[in-house]
Amino acid sequence: MTPVVFVLMQFAILAYALVAGVFLAFSDFIMRSLALTGGVGGVEAMQVINREVFRWLFMALFLGMAGISVFLAGYAWFGLDGPAATLILLAALVYLVGCFGVTVAFNVPLNEALAGMDLSQGATREYWQQTYLPRWTFWNSVRTGAAALGAALMLFGLLWMTQGQARPT
């Protein structure tokens, strides 16, 4: 394993865990807090959050990890064998499908629908309470679990690989 790949795997562990932490905060208390605002305040806050997320470090980390995950999956598939390869491949795939894929397929469409809604409409409050909050939070919780599992799998894969190299022959 090259030093670059070793550092990328370590970075992936940290990045997956950081992404999981952000998602956990939303599923654990941010969405609950926004729900308690009575509708309009929560909708407005979430609309602002969904615009601002594109301008900050989180989005670079979230999207960058998709690319790094593809690289690490390819490295595991073509460059490794045994349990370490399986763990690292699974880590990358769990992140790609469970975080990136779920975001694209479920959370983003909900965000886009919410972005175009008028705060003064009763239908907006109904969509917020009946559709957006339960569905978005459910899929966000899936993303939380996927990012945390990806971090754990990558850690175990890296440990397996380095322990195998450290064993005396």
Coordinates of N, CA and C in Angstrom, one line a residue:
M1 N 0.8 -1.2 0.0 CA 0.0 0.0 0.0 C 0.9 1.2 0.0
T2 N 0.6 2.2 -0.9 CA 1.4 3.4 -0.9 C 1.0 4.3 0.2
P3 N 1.9 5.2 0.6 CA 1.5 6.2 1.6 C 0.3 7.0 1.3
V4 N 0.1 7.4 0.0 CA -1.0 8.2 -0.4 C -2.3 7.4 -0.1
V5 N -2.4 6.1 -0.4 CA -3.6 5.3 -0.2 C -3.8 5.2 1.3
F6 N -2.7 5.0 2.0 CA -2.9 4.9 3.5 C -3.5 6.1 4.1
V7 N -3.0 7.3 3.7 CA -3.5 8.6 4.2 C -5.0 8.8 3.7
L8 N -5.3 8.4 2.5 CA -6.7 8.5 2.0 C -7.6 7.6 2.8
M9 N -7.2 6.5 3.2 CA -8.0 5.6 4.0 C -8.2 6.2 5.4
Q10 N -7.2 6.8 6.0 CA -7.3 7.4 7.3 C -8.2 8.6 7.1
F11 N -8.1 9.4 6.1 CA -8.9 10.6 5.9 C -10.4 10.1 5.7
A12 N -10.6 9.0 5.0 CA -12.0 8.5 4.7 C -12.6 8.2 6.1
I13 N -11.9 7.5 6.9 CA -12.5 7.2 8.3 C -12.9 8.5 9.0
L14 N -12.1 9.4 9.0 CA -12.4 10.7 9.7 C -13.6 11.4 9.0
A15 N -13.5 11.5 7.7 CA -14.5 12.2 6.9 C -15.9 11.5 7.0
Y16 N -15.9 10.2 6.9 CA -17.2 9.5 7.0 C -17.8 9.7 8.4
A17 N -16.9 9.7 9.4 CA -17.4 10.0 10.8 C -17.9 11.4 11.0
L18 N -17.2 12.4 10.4 CA -17.7 13.7 10.4 C -19.0 13.9 9.7
V19 N -19.2 13.3 8.6 CA -20.5 13.4 7.8 C -21.6 12.7 8.7
A20 N -21.3 11.6 9.3 CA -22.2 10.9 10.1 C -22.6 11.8 11.3
G21 N -21.7 12.5 11.8 CA -22.0 13.5 12.9 C -23.0 14.6 12.5
V22 N -22.7 15.1 11.4 CA -23.6 16.2 10.9 C -25.0 15.6 10.7
F23 N -25.1 14.5 10.0 CA -26.4 13.8 9.8 C -27.1 13.5 11.1
L24 N -26.3 13.0 12.1 CA -26.9 12.6 13.4 C -27.5 13.8 14.0
A25 N -26.8 14.9 14.0 CA -27.3 16.2 14.6 C -28.7 16.5 14.0
F26 N -28.8 16.4 12.7 CA -30.1 16.7 12.1 C -31.2 15.7 12.5
S27 N -30.9 14.4 12.5 CA -31.9 13.4 12.9 C -32.2 13.4 14.4
D28 N -31.2 13.7 15.2 CA -31.4 13.7 16.6 C -32.1 14.9 17.2
F29 N -31.7 16.1 16.8 CA -32.4 17.2 17.4 C -32.7 18.4 16.5
I30 N -32.0 18.6 15.4 CA -32.3 19.8 14.6 C -33.7 19.7 13.9
M31 N -34.0 18.5 13.3 CA -35.3 18.4 12.7 C -36.4 18.4 13.7
R32 N -36.2 17.8 14.9 CA -37.2 17.9 16.0 C -37.5 19.3 16.4
S33 N -36.4 20.1 16.5 CA -36.5 21.5 16.9 C -37.2 22.3 15.8
L34 N -36.9 22.0 14.6 CA -37.6 22.8 13.5 C -39.1 22.4 13.5
A35 N -39.4 21.2 13.8 CA -40.8 20.7 13.8 C -41.6 21.5 14.9
L36 N -40.9 21.8 16.0 CA -41.6 22.5 17.1 C -41.9 23.9 16.8
T37 N -41.4 24.5 15.7 CA -41.6 25.9 15.4 C -43.0 26.2 14.9
G38 N -43.8 25.1 14.6 CA -45.1 25.3 14.2 C -45.3 25.4 12.7
G39 N -44.3 25.1 11.9 CA -44.4 25.0 10.5 C -43.7 26.1 9.7
V40 N -44.1 27.3 9.8 CA -43.5 28.4 9.0 C -42.1 28.6 9.3
G41 N -41.8 28.7 10.6 CA -40.4 28.9 11.1 C -39.5 27.7 10.6
G42 N -40.0 26.5 10.8 CA -39.2 25.4 10.4 C -38.9 25.3 8.9
V43 N -40.0 25.6 8.1 CA -39.9 25.6 6.7 C -38.8 26.6 6.2
E44 N -39.0 27.8 6.8 CA -38.1 28.9 6.4 C -36.6 28.6 6.8
A45 N -36.5 28.1 8.0 CA -35.1 27.7 8.4 C -34.5 26.6 7.5
M46 N -35.3 25.6 7.2 CA -34.8 24.5 6.3 C -34.5 25.0 4.9
Q47 N -35.3 25.9 4.4 CA -35.0 26.5 3.1 C -33.7 27.2 3.1
V48 N -33.4 27.9 4.2 CA -32.1 28.6 4.3 C -31.0 27.6 4.4
I49 N -31.1 26.6 5.3 CA -30.1 25.6 5.5 C -29.8 24.9 4.1
N50 N -30.8 24.6 3.4 CA -30.6 23.9 2.1 C -29.9 24.8 1.1
R51 N -30.0 26.1 1.2 CA -29.3 27.0 0.3 C -27.8 27.1 0.8
E52 N -27.7 27.2 2.1 CA -26.3 27.5 2.6 C -25.4 26.3 2.6
V53 N -26.0 25.1 2.6 CA -25.1 23.9 2.7 C -24.2 23.8 1.4
F54 N -24.6 24.4 0.3 CA -23.8 24.3 -0.9 C -22.6 25.2 -0.8
R55 N -22.5 26.1 0.1 CA -21.5 27.1 0.2 C -20.4 26.8 1.2
W56 N -20.4 25.7 1.9 CA -19.6 25.5 3.0 C -18.8 24.2 2.9
L57 N -18.0 24.0 3.9 CA -17.0 22.9 3.9 C -17.8 21.5 3.9
F58 N -18.9 21.4 4.5 CA -19.6 20.2 4.5 C -19.9 19.6 3.1
M59 N -20.3 20.5 2.2 CA -20.6 20.0 0.8 C -19.3 19.5 0.1
A60 N -18.2 20.2 0.3 CA -17.0 19.8 -0.3 C -16.6 18.4 0.3
L61 N -16.7 18.3 1.6 CA -16.4 17.0 2.2 C -17.3 15.9 1.7
F62 N -18.6 16.2 1.7 CA -19.6 15.2 1.3 C -19.4 14.7 -0.1
L63 N -19.2 15.7 -1.0 CA -19.0 15.3 -2.5 C -17.7 14.8 -2.7
G64 N -16.7 15.3 -2.1 CA -15.3 14.8 -2.2 C -15.2 13.4 -1.8
M65 N -15.9 13.0 -0.8 CA -15.8 11.7 -0.3 C -16.4 10.7 -1.3
A66 N -17.4 11.1 -2.1 CA -17.9 10.3 -3.1 C -16.8 9.9 -4.1
G67 N -16.0 10.9 -4.5 CA -14.9 10.6 -5.4 C -13.9 9.7 -4.8
I68 N -13.5 10.0 -3.6 CA -12.5 9.2 -2.9 C -13.0 7.8 -2.6
S69 N -14.3 7.7 -2.4 CA -14.9 6.4 -2.2 C -14.8 5.5 -3.4
V70 N -15.0 6.1 -4.6 CA -14.9 5.4 -5.8 C -13.5 4.9 -6.0
F71 N -12.5 5.8 -5.7 CA -11.1 5.4 -5.8 C -10.8 4.3 -4.9
L72 N -11.2 4.4 -3.6 CA -10.9 3.4 -2.6 C -11.6 2.0 -3.0
A73 N -12.8 2.1 -3.5 CA -13.5 0.9 -3.9 C -12.7 0.2 -5.0
G74 N -12.2 1.0 -6.0 CA -11.4 0.4 -7.1 C -10.1 -0.1 -6.6
Y75 N -9.5 0.6 -5.7 CA -8.2 0.1 -5.1 C -8.5 -1.3 -4.4
A76 N -9.5 -1.3 -3.6 CA -9.8 -2.6 -2.9 C -10.1 -3.7 -3.8
W77 N -10.9 -3.4 -4.9 CA -11.3 -4.4 -5.8 C -10.1 -5.0 -6.6
F78 N -9.3 -4.1 -7.1 CA -8.2 -4.5 -8.0 C -6.8 -4.6 -7.3
G79 N -6.6 -4.0 -6.2 CA -5.3 -4.0 -5.6 C -5.1 -4.8 -4.3
L80 N -6.2 -5.2 -3.7 CA -6.2 -6.0 -2.5 C -6.9 -7.3 -2.6
D81 N -6.6 -8.1 -1.6 CA -7.4 -9.4 -1.5 C -7.7 -9.7 0.0
G82 N -8.5 -10.7 0.2 CA -8.8 -11.1 1.6 C -9.8 -10.2 2.3
P83 N -9.9 -10.4 3.6 CA -10.9 -9.6 4.4 C -10.7 -8.1 4.3
A84 N -9.4 -7.7 4.3 CA -9.2 -6.2 4.2 C -9.8 -5.6 3.0
A85 N -9.7 -6.3 1.8 CA -10.3 -5.9 0.6 C -11.8 -5.8 0.7
T86 N -12.4 -6.8 1.3 CA -13.8 -6.9 1.4 C -14.3 -5.7 2.3
L87 N -13.7 -5.5 3.4 CA -14.1 -4.4 4.4 C -13.9 -3.1 3.7
I88 N -12.9 -2.8 3.1 CA -12.6 -1.5 2.4 C -13.6 -1.3 1.3
L89 N -13.8 -2.3 0.5 CA -14.8 -2.2 -0.6 C -16.2 -1.9 0.0
L90 N -16.6 -2.7 1.0 CA -17.9 -2.5 1.6 C -18.0 -1.1 2.2
A91 N -17.0 -0.6 2.8 CA -17.0 0.8 3.4 C -17.3 1.8 2.3
A92 N -16.6 1.7 1.2 CA -16.7 2.7 0.1 C -18.1 2.6 -0.5
L93 N -18.6 1.4 -0.7 CA -19.9 1.2 -1.3 C -21.1 1.6 -0.4
V94 N -20.9 1.3 0.9 CA -21.9 1.8 1.9 C -22.0 3.3 1.9
Y95 N -20.9 4.0 1.8 CA -20.9 5.5 1.7 C -21.6 5.9 0.4
L96 N -21.1 5.3 -0.7 CA -21.7 5.7 -2.0 C -23.2 5.5 -2.1
V97 N -23.6 4.3 -1.7 CA -25.1 4.0 -1.8 C -25.9 4.7 -0.7
G98 N -25.4 4.4 0.5 CA -26.2 4.9 1.7 C -26.2 6.3 2.0
C99 N -25.1 7.0 1.6 CA -25.0 8.5 1.8 C -25.3 9.2 0.6
F100 N -24.4 9.0 -0.4 CA -24.5 9.8 -1.6 C -25.8 9.4 -2.4
G101 N -26.0 8.1 -2.6 CA -27.2 7.7 -3.4 C -28.5 8.1 -2.7
V102 N -28.6 7.9 -1.4 CA -29.8 8.2 -0.7 C -30.0 9.8 -0.8
T103 N -29.0 10.5 -0.7 CA -29.1 12.0 -0.8 C -29.7 12.4 -2.1
V104 N -29.1 11.8 -3.2 CA -29.6 12.2 -4.5 C -31.0 11.7 -4.8
A105 N -31.3 10.5 -4.4 CA -32.6 9.9 -4.7 C -33.7 10.3 -3.8
F106 N -33.5 10.7 -2.5 CA -34.5 11.0 -1.6 C -34.5 12.4 -1.0
N107 N -33.4 12.7 -0.4 CA -33.3 14.0 0.4 C -33.3 15.2 -0.6
V108 N -32.6 15.2 -1.6 CA -32.5 16.3 -2.6 C -33.9 16.6 -3.2
P109 N -34.6 15.6 -3.7 CA -36.0 15.9 -4.2 C -36.9 16.5 -3.2
L110 N -36.8 16.0 -2.0 CA -37.6 16.6 -0.9 C -37.2 18.1 -0.7
N111 N -35.9 18.3 -0.7 CA -35.4 19.7 -0.5 C -35.9 20.6 -1.6
E112 N -35.8 20.1 -2.9 CA -36.2 20.9 -4.0 C -37.7 21.2 -4.0
A113 N -38.5 20.3 -3.6 CA -39.9 20.5 -3.5 C -40.2 21.6 -2.4
L114 N -39.5 21.5 -1.3 CA -39.7 22.5 -0.2 C -39.2 23.9 -0.6
A115 N -38.1 23.9 -1.4 CA -37.5 25.2 -1.8 C -38.5 26.1 -2.6
G116 N -39.4 25.4 -3.4 CA -40.3 26.2 -4.2 C -41.6 26.5 -3.5
M117 N -41.7 26.2 -2.3 CA -43.0 26.4 -1.6 C -43.1 27.8 -1.0
D118 N -44.3 28.3 -1.0 CA -44.7 29.6 -0.4 C -45.0 29.5 1.1
L119 N -44.3 30.2 1.9 CA -44.5 30.1 3.4 C -45.9 30.4 3.8
S120 N -46.6 31.2 3.0 CA -48.0 31.7 3.4 C -49.1 30.7 3.1
Q121 N -48.7 29.6 2.3 CA -49.7 28.6 1.9 C -49.9 27.6 3.0
G122 N -51.2 27.2 3.2 CA -51.5 26.1 4.1 C -50.9 24.8 3.6
A123 N -50.9 24.6 2.3 CA -50.3 23.4 1.7 C -48.9 23.2 2.1
T124 N -48.1 24.3 2.2 CA -46.7 24.2 2.6 C -46.6 23.7 4.0
R125 N -47.4 24.1 4.9 CA -47.4 23.6 6.3 C -47.8 22.2 6.3
E126 N -48.7 21.8 5.6 CA -49.2 20.4 5.5 C -48.1 19.5 4.9
Y127 N -47.4 20.0 3.8 CA -46.3 19.2 3.2 C -45.2 19.1 4.3
W128 N -44.9 20.1 4.9 CA -43.8 20.1 5.9 C -44.1 19.1 7.0
Q129 N -45.3 19.1 7.6 CA -45.6 18.2 8.7 C -45.9 16.8 8.3
Q130 N -46.6 16.6 7.2 CA -47.0 15.3 6.8 C -46.1 14.5 5.9
T131 N -45.3 15.2 5.1 CA -44.4 14.6 4.2 C -42.9 14.8 4.5
Y132 N -42.6 16.1 4.4 CA -41.1 16.4 4.5 C -40.5 15.9 5.8
L133 N -41.0 16.4 7.0 CA -40.4 16.0 8.2 C -40.2 14.5 8.4
P134 N -41.2 13.7 8.3 CA -41.0 12.2 8.5 C -40.1 11.6 7.4
R135 N -40.3 11.9 6.2 CA -39.5 11.3 5.1 C -38.1 11.7 5.1
W136 N -37.9 13.1 5.2 CA -36.5 13.6 5.2 C -35.7 13.0 6.3
T137 N -36.3 13.0 7.5 CA -35.7 12.6 8.7 C -35.4 11.1 8.6
F138 N -36.3 10.3 8.1 CA -36.0 8.9 7.9 C -34.8 8.6 7.0
W139 N -34.8 9.3 5.9 CA -33.7 9.1 4.9 C -32.4 9.7 5.5
N140 N -32.5 10.7 6.2 CA -31.3 11.3 6.8 C -30.8 10.3 7.9
S141 N -31.6 9.6 8.6 CA -31.2 8.6 9.5 C -30.5 7.5 8.8
V142 N -31.0 7.1 7.7 CA -30.3 6.1 6.8 C -28.9 6.6 6.5
R143 N -28.8 7.8 6.1 CA -27.5 8.4 5.7 C -26.6 8.4 7.0
T144 N -27.1 8.7 8.1 CA -26.3 8.7 9.4 C -25.7 7.3 9.6
G145 N -26.6 6.3 9.5 CA -26.1 4.9 9.7 C -25.1 4.5 8.7
A146 N -25.3 4.9 7.4 CA -24.4 4.5 6.4 C -23.0 5.1 6.6
A147 N -23.0 6.4 6.9 CA -21.7 7.1 7.1 C -21.0 6.5 8.3
A148 N -21.7 6.2 9.4 CA -21.0 5.6 10.6 C -20.5 4.2 10.2
L149 N -21.4 3.4 9.6 CA -20.9 2.1 9.2 C -19.8 2.1 8.2
G150 N -19.8 3.0 7.3 CA -18.6 3.2 6.4 C -17.4 3.5 7.1
A151 N -17.4 4.4 8.1 CA -16.3 4.7 8.9 C -15.7 3.5 9.7
A152 N -16.7 2.7 10.3 CA -16.3 1.5 11.0 C -15.7 0.5 10.1
L153 N -16.3 0.2 9.0 CA -15.8 -0.8 8.0 C -14.4 -0.4 7.5
M154 N -14.2 0.9 7.2 CA -12.9 1.4 6.7 C -11.9 1.2 7.8
L155 N -12.2 1.6 9.0 CA -11.3 1.4 10.1 C -10.9 -0.1 10.3
F156 N -11.9 -1.0 10.3 CA -11.6 -2.4 10.4 C -10.7 -2.9 9.2
G157 N -11.1 -2.4 8.0 CA -10.3 -2.9 6.9 C -8.8 -2.4 6.9
L158 N -8.7 -1.1 7.3 CA -7.3 -0.6 7.5 C -6.5 -1.3 8.6
L159 N -7.2 -1.6 9.7 CA -6.6 -2.3 10.8 C -6.2 -3.7 10.3
W160 N -7.1 -4.4 9.7 CA -6.8 -5.7 9.2 C -5.6 -5.7 8.3
M161 N -5.6 -4.8 7.4 CA -4.5 -4.7 6.4 C -3.2 -4.4 7.1
T162 N -3.2 -3.4 8.0 CA -1.9 -3.1 8.7 C -1.5 -4.1 9.7
Q163 N -2.4 -4.8 10.3 CA -2.0 -5.9 11.2 C -1.4 -7.0 10.5
G164 N -1.9 -7.3 9.3 CA -1.3 -8.4 8.4 C 0.1 -8.0 8.0
Q165 N 0.4 -6.8 7.8 CA 1.7 -6.4 7.4 C 2.7 -6.3 8.6
A166 N 2.1 -6.2 9.8 CA 3.0 -6.1 11.0 C 3.3 -7.4 11.6
R167 N 2.7 -8.5 11.1 CA 2.9 -9.8 11.7 C 4.3 -10.3 11.3
P168 N 5.0 -10.9 12.2 CA 6.4 -11.4 11.9 C 6.2 -12.7 11.0
T169 N 7.1 -12.9 10.1 CA 7.0 -14.0 9.2 C 7.9 -15.1 9.7

